[in-house]
Structure formats: structure tokens, C-alpha cells
mmCIF file of C-alpha atoms in Angstrom:
data_model
loop_
_atom_site.group_PDB
_atom_site.id
_atom_site.type_symbol
_atom_site.label_atom_id
_atom_site.label_comp_id
_atom_site.label_asym_id
_atom_site.label_seq_id
_atom_site.Cartn_x
_atom_site.Cartn_y
_atom_site.Cartn_z
ATOM 1 C CA MET A 1 -23.472 15.263 16.595
ATOM 2 C CA GLY A 2 -22.746 18.123 13.886
ATOM 3 C CA LYS A 3 -24.111 20.280 11.369
ATOM 4 C CA VAL A 4 -24.922 18.443 8.486
ATOM 5 C CA VAL A 5 -23.385 20.543 5.610
ATOM 6 C CA GLU A 6 -24.352 20.395 1.701
ATOM 7 C CA ILE A 7 -21.285 20.355 -0.365
ATOM 8 C CA LYS A 8 -21.428 21.555 -4.280
ATOM 9 C CA THR A 9 -19.956 18.202 -5.840
ATOM 10 C CA GLN A 10 -23.247 15.951 -5.184
ATOM 11 C CA GLN A 11 -23.957 12.534 -6.835
ATOM 12 C CA THR A 12 -25.354 12.224 -9.681
ATOM 13 C CA THR A 13 -26.995 9.943 -12.640
ATOM 14 C CA ALA A 14 -24.404 10.347 -15.344
ATOM 15 C CA SER A 15 -22.744 7.273 -16.536
ATOM 16 C CA VAL A 16 -19.435 6.022 -14.911
ATOM 17 C CA ALA A 17 -18.670 4.103 -18.795
ATOM 18 C CA ASP A 18 -19.724 7.216 -20.329
ATOM 19 C CA TYR A 19 -17.186 9.165 -18.490
ATOM 20 C CA ILE A 20 -14.424 6.299 -18.608
ATOM 21 C CA ASN A 21 -14.940 6.205 -22.357
ATOM 22 C CA THR A 22 -14.260 9.995 -22.949
ATOM 23 C CA VAL A 23 -11.000 9.252 -21.233
ATOM 24 C CA THR A 24 -8.477 10.472 -24.265
ATOM 25 C CA ASN A 25 -5.802 8.955 -23.225
ATOM 26 C CA GLU A 26 -5.596 5.199 -23.750
ATOM 27 C CA GLN A 27 -3.498 4.202 -21.035
ATOM 28 C CA GLN A 28 -5.441 6.256 -18.677
ATOM 29 C CA ARG A 29 -8.727 5.178 -19.871
ATOM 30 C CA LYS A 30 -7.497 1.109 -19.202
ATOM 31 C CA ASP A 31 -6.037 2.075 -15.618
ATOM 32 C CA SER A 32 -9.078 3.492 -15.165
ATOM 33 C CA THR A 33 -11.334 0.652 -15.368
ATOM 34 C CA VAL A 34 -8.714 -1.614 -13.735
ATOM 35 C CA ILE A 35 -9.002 0.944 -10.893
ATOM 36 C CA LEU A 36 -12.445 0.582 -11.536
ATOM 37 C CA ASP A 37 -12.917 -2.867 -10.806
ATOM 38 C CA LEU A 38 -10.430 -3.168 -7.970
ATOM 39 C CA MET A 39 -12.403 -0.619 -5.934
ATOM 40 C CA LYS A 40 -15.953 -2.166 -7.151
ATOM 41 C CA LYS A 41 -14.635 -5.407 -5.565
ATOM 42 C CA TYR A 42 -13.011 -4.339 -2.046
ATOM 43 C CA SER A 43 -16.039 -1.447 -1.483
ATOM 44 C CA GLY A 44 -18.369 -4.363 -2.755
ATOM 45 C CA GLU A 45 -20.778 -0.915 -4.501
ATOM 46 C CA GLU A 46 -21.453 0.356 -7.593
ATOM 47 C CA PRO A 47 -19.431 3.054 -9.137
ATOM 48 C CA LYS A 48 -21.202 6.033 -8.981
ATOM 49 C CA MET A 49 -20.454 9.628 -10.671
ATOM 50 C CA TRP A 50 -20.127 12.611 -8.115
ATOM 51 C CA GLY A 51 -19.704 15.812 -9.888
ATOM 52 C CA ALA A 52 -18.583 15.703 -13.609
ATOM 53 C CA SER A 53 -15.258 14.083 -13.002
ATOM 54 C CA LEU A 54 -15.329 11.481 -9.667
ATOM 55 C CA ILE A 55 -16.351 8.182 -9.545
ATOM 56 C CA GLY A 56 -17.242 7.118 -6.123
ATOM 57 C CA PHE A 57 -17.828 4.326 -4.284
ATOM 58 C CA GLY A 58 -20.427 4.305 -1.547
ATOM 59 C CA ILE A 59 -21.526 6.594 1.099
ATOM 60 C CA LYS A 60 -19.873 7.817 4.324
ATOM 61 C CA ARG A 61 -20.413 10.640 6.444
ATOM 62 C CA TYR A 62 -17.238 12.446 7.532
ATOM 63 C CA GLN A 63 -17.174 14.666 10.469
ATOM 64 C CA SER A 64 -14.399 17.851 10.365
ATOM 65 C CA PRO A 65 -12.908 17.257 14.017
ATOM 66 C CA LYS A 66 -11.813 21.216 13.950
ATOM 67 C CA THR A 67 -15.364 22.469 12.966
ATOM 68 C CA GLY A 68 -17.384 19.245 13.803
ATOM 69 C CA ARG A 69 -19.406 19.967 10.555
ATOM 70 C CA GLU A 70 -20.290 16.516 8.675
ATOM 71 C CA VAL A 71 -20.342 16.292 4.512
ATOM 72 C CA ASP A 72 -21.599 13.101 3.202
ATOM 73 C CA TRP A 73 -19.056 11.684 0.846
ATOM 74 C CA PHE A 74 -18.285 8.422 -1.117
ATOM 75 C CA LEU A 75 -15.917 5.650 0.909
ATOM 76 C CA ILE A 76 -13.523 5.916 -1.669
ATOM 77 C CA GLY A 77 -12.942 6.975 -5.547
ATOM 78 C CA PHE A 78 -10.787 8.124 -7.916
ATOM 79 C CA SER A 79 -10.476 10.432 -10.659
ATOM 80 C CA PRO A 80 -8.710 10.464 -14.187
ATOM 81 C CA ARG A 81 -7.138 13.340 -13.984
ATOM 82 C CA LYS A 82 -5.383 14.962 -17.467
ATOM 83 C CA ALA A 83 -2.259 14.662 -15.442
ATOM 84 C CA ASN A 84 -2.417 12.008 -13.266
ATOM 85 C CA LEU A 85 -4.990 9.497 -11.679
ATOM 86 C CA SER A 86 -6.589 10.943 -8.490
ATOM 87 C CA LEU A 87 -7.103 8.204 -5.870
ATOM 88 C CA HIS A 88 -9.498 9.403 -3.169
ATOM 89 C CA LEU A 89 -8.741 6.591 -0.282
ATOM 90 C CA VAL A 90 -9.474 8.050 3.493
ATOM 91 C CA PHE A 91 -6.549 6.692 5.186
ATOM 92 C CA ASP A 92 -3.963 7.261 7.641
ATOM 93 C CA LEU A 93 -0.854 8.255 5.896
ATOM 94 C CA HIS A 94 1.197 7.489 8.921
ATOM 95 C CA LYS A 95 -0.261 3.607 9.598
ATOM 96 C CA GLN A 96 0.121 3.010 5.828
ATOM 97 C CA ALA A 97 3.494 4.204 5.542
ATOM 98 C CA ASP A 98 4.867 0.453 5.534
ATOM 99 C CA LEU A 99 2.671 -0.139 2.093
ATOM 100 C CA LEU A 100 3.233 3.612 0.582
ATOM 101 C CA ALA A 101 7.203 2.242 0.567
ATOM 102 C CA LYS A 102 6.136 -0.331 -1.465
ATOM 103 C CA LEU A 103 3.885 0.952 -3.403
ATOM 104 C CA GLY A 104 6.169 2.600 -6.109
ATOM 105 C CA LYS A 105 5.936 6.049 -7.943
ATOM 106 C CA PHE A 106 3.381 8.416 -6.511
ATOM 107 C CA LYS A 107 2.888 11.616 -4.828
ATOM 108 C CA THR A 108 0.297 12.431 -2.224
ATOM 109 C CA GLY A 109 -1.798 15.918 -1.409
ATOM 110 C CA ALA A 110 -4.894 16.897 -0.286
ATOM 111 C CA GLY A 111 -6.317 13.398 0.765
ATOM 112 C CA CYS A 112 -5.998 11.776 -2.333
ATOM 113 C CA LEU A 113 -2.844 9.492 -3.699
ATOM 114 C CA TYR A 114 -1.799 10.305 -7.036
ATOM 115 C CA ILE A 115 -0.260 8.163 -9.731
ATOM 116 C CA ASN A 116 0.714 8.264 -13.397
ATOM 117 C CA LYS A 117 0.488 5.149 -14.488
ATOM 118 C CA LEU A 118 -0.572 1.668 -13.143
ATOM 119 C CA ALA A 119 2.638 0.573 -14.800
ATOM 120 C CA ASP A 120 4.386 2.613 -11.922
ATOM 121 C CA ILE A 121 3.203 1.127 -8.923
ATOM 122 C CA ASP A 122 2.868 -2.159 -7.016
ATOM 123 C CA VAL A 123 -1.203 -3.231 -7.667
ATOM 124 C CA SER A 124 -0.903 -5.580 -5.317
ATOM 125 C CA VAL A 125 -0.220 -3.320 -2.834
ATOM 126 C CA LEU A 126 -2.946 -0.705 -4.252
ATOM 127 C CA GLU A 127 -4.903 -3.026 -3.382
ATOM 128 C CA LYS A 128 -4.249 -3.555 0.202
ATOM 129 C CA LEU A 129 -4.399 0.321 0.416
ATOM 130 C CA ILE A 130 -8.152 -0.177 -1.125
ATOM 131 C CA GLU A 131 -9.214 -2.427 1.224
ATOM 132 C CA GLU A 132 -7.482 -0.650 4.354
ATOM 133 C CA ALA A 133 -9.513 2.455 2.963
ATOM 134 C CA VAL A 134 -12.544 0.967 2.955
ATOM 135 C CA ARG A 135 -12.197 -0.936 6.121
ATOM 136 C CA GLY A 136 -11.427 2.687 7.563
ATOM 137 C CA LYS A 137 -7.487 1.947 8.853
#
């Protein structure tokens, strides 16, 4: 077992609904509500704010394969950012290549899946990716 490291971004008691209501882009606000419902459905967890702008579901201890250090973080989550919706789904990109090929318009980077709006993707494929992330695939 590695050393548990406390990270800056922690779970807070702030209201998820209040945060989503501050999203100024109406489409992004509506899309955030849909993503919120999907992540709640597949994780079986209530959403919690992490820091000022991340919405997370569940909690999991992750271990760095390089350093052995461990951190407590949400199982899945998302953040409505100014430029896009940032979905934090921990899964193997190579194992999910077939699903990602069917998803639609998106980008990946830094462990996130970035989409501009739900209309750009196949939401049923997103549901499968969320489900796989929850199952740790």
C-alpha cells in the first residue's frame, strides 16, 4: 500500500444544483442536467461538489502506478467549463476504442473526455462509456 496524499481539490458541501444554475450558457446548463442524471443513474451515488467547479459521484482511492502514491478522488464526474463539458471517466482508451469511434465529436486529454454539447455525440454511447467507467473497465 502506498502513501496516501491529500490533494488540493477536496469534496465540499456546496450545492450541485446551485453550481449548475450559475452556468451562463443555457445549452451547457441543460446538458449538465442530463449528464448529472446519467452519472447518478449509473453510479448509484449522489453528486457532490469537488472544489469550486467539479461535480463528482462516489469516491475511490486511486494509486499511481509510477509512484505508488494514493489519492482519494471521485469515481466519475464532470465539469461544465467555458469552452466545453469536461467528463472525468476513468477507463482505458484503447479498450474503449470501438465505443469512442461511435461517440461522435469529442476530444480527449489529461484523463478527460471533452465535448462541446450533447447534440454532437450519441448519448446512448456516452451512457455505455459511463457504465464502463463505473465498472472500472
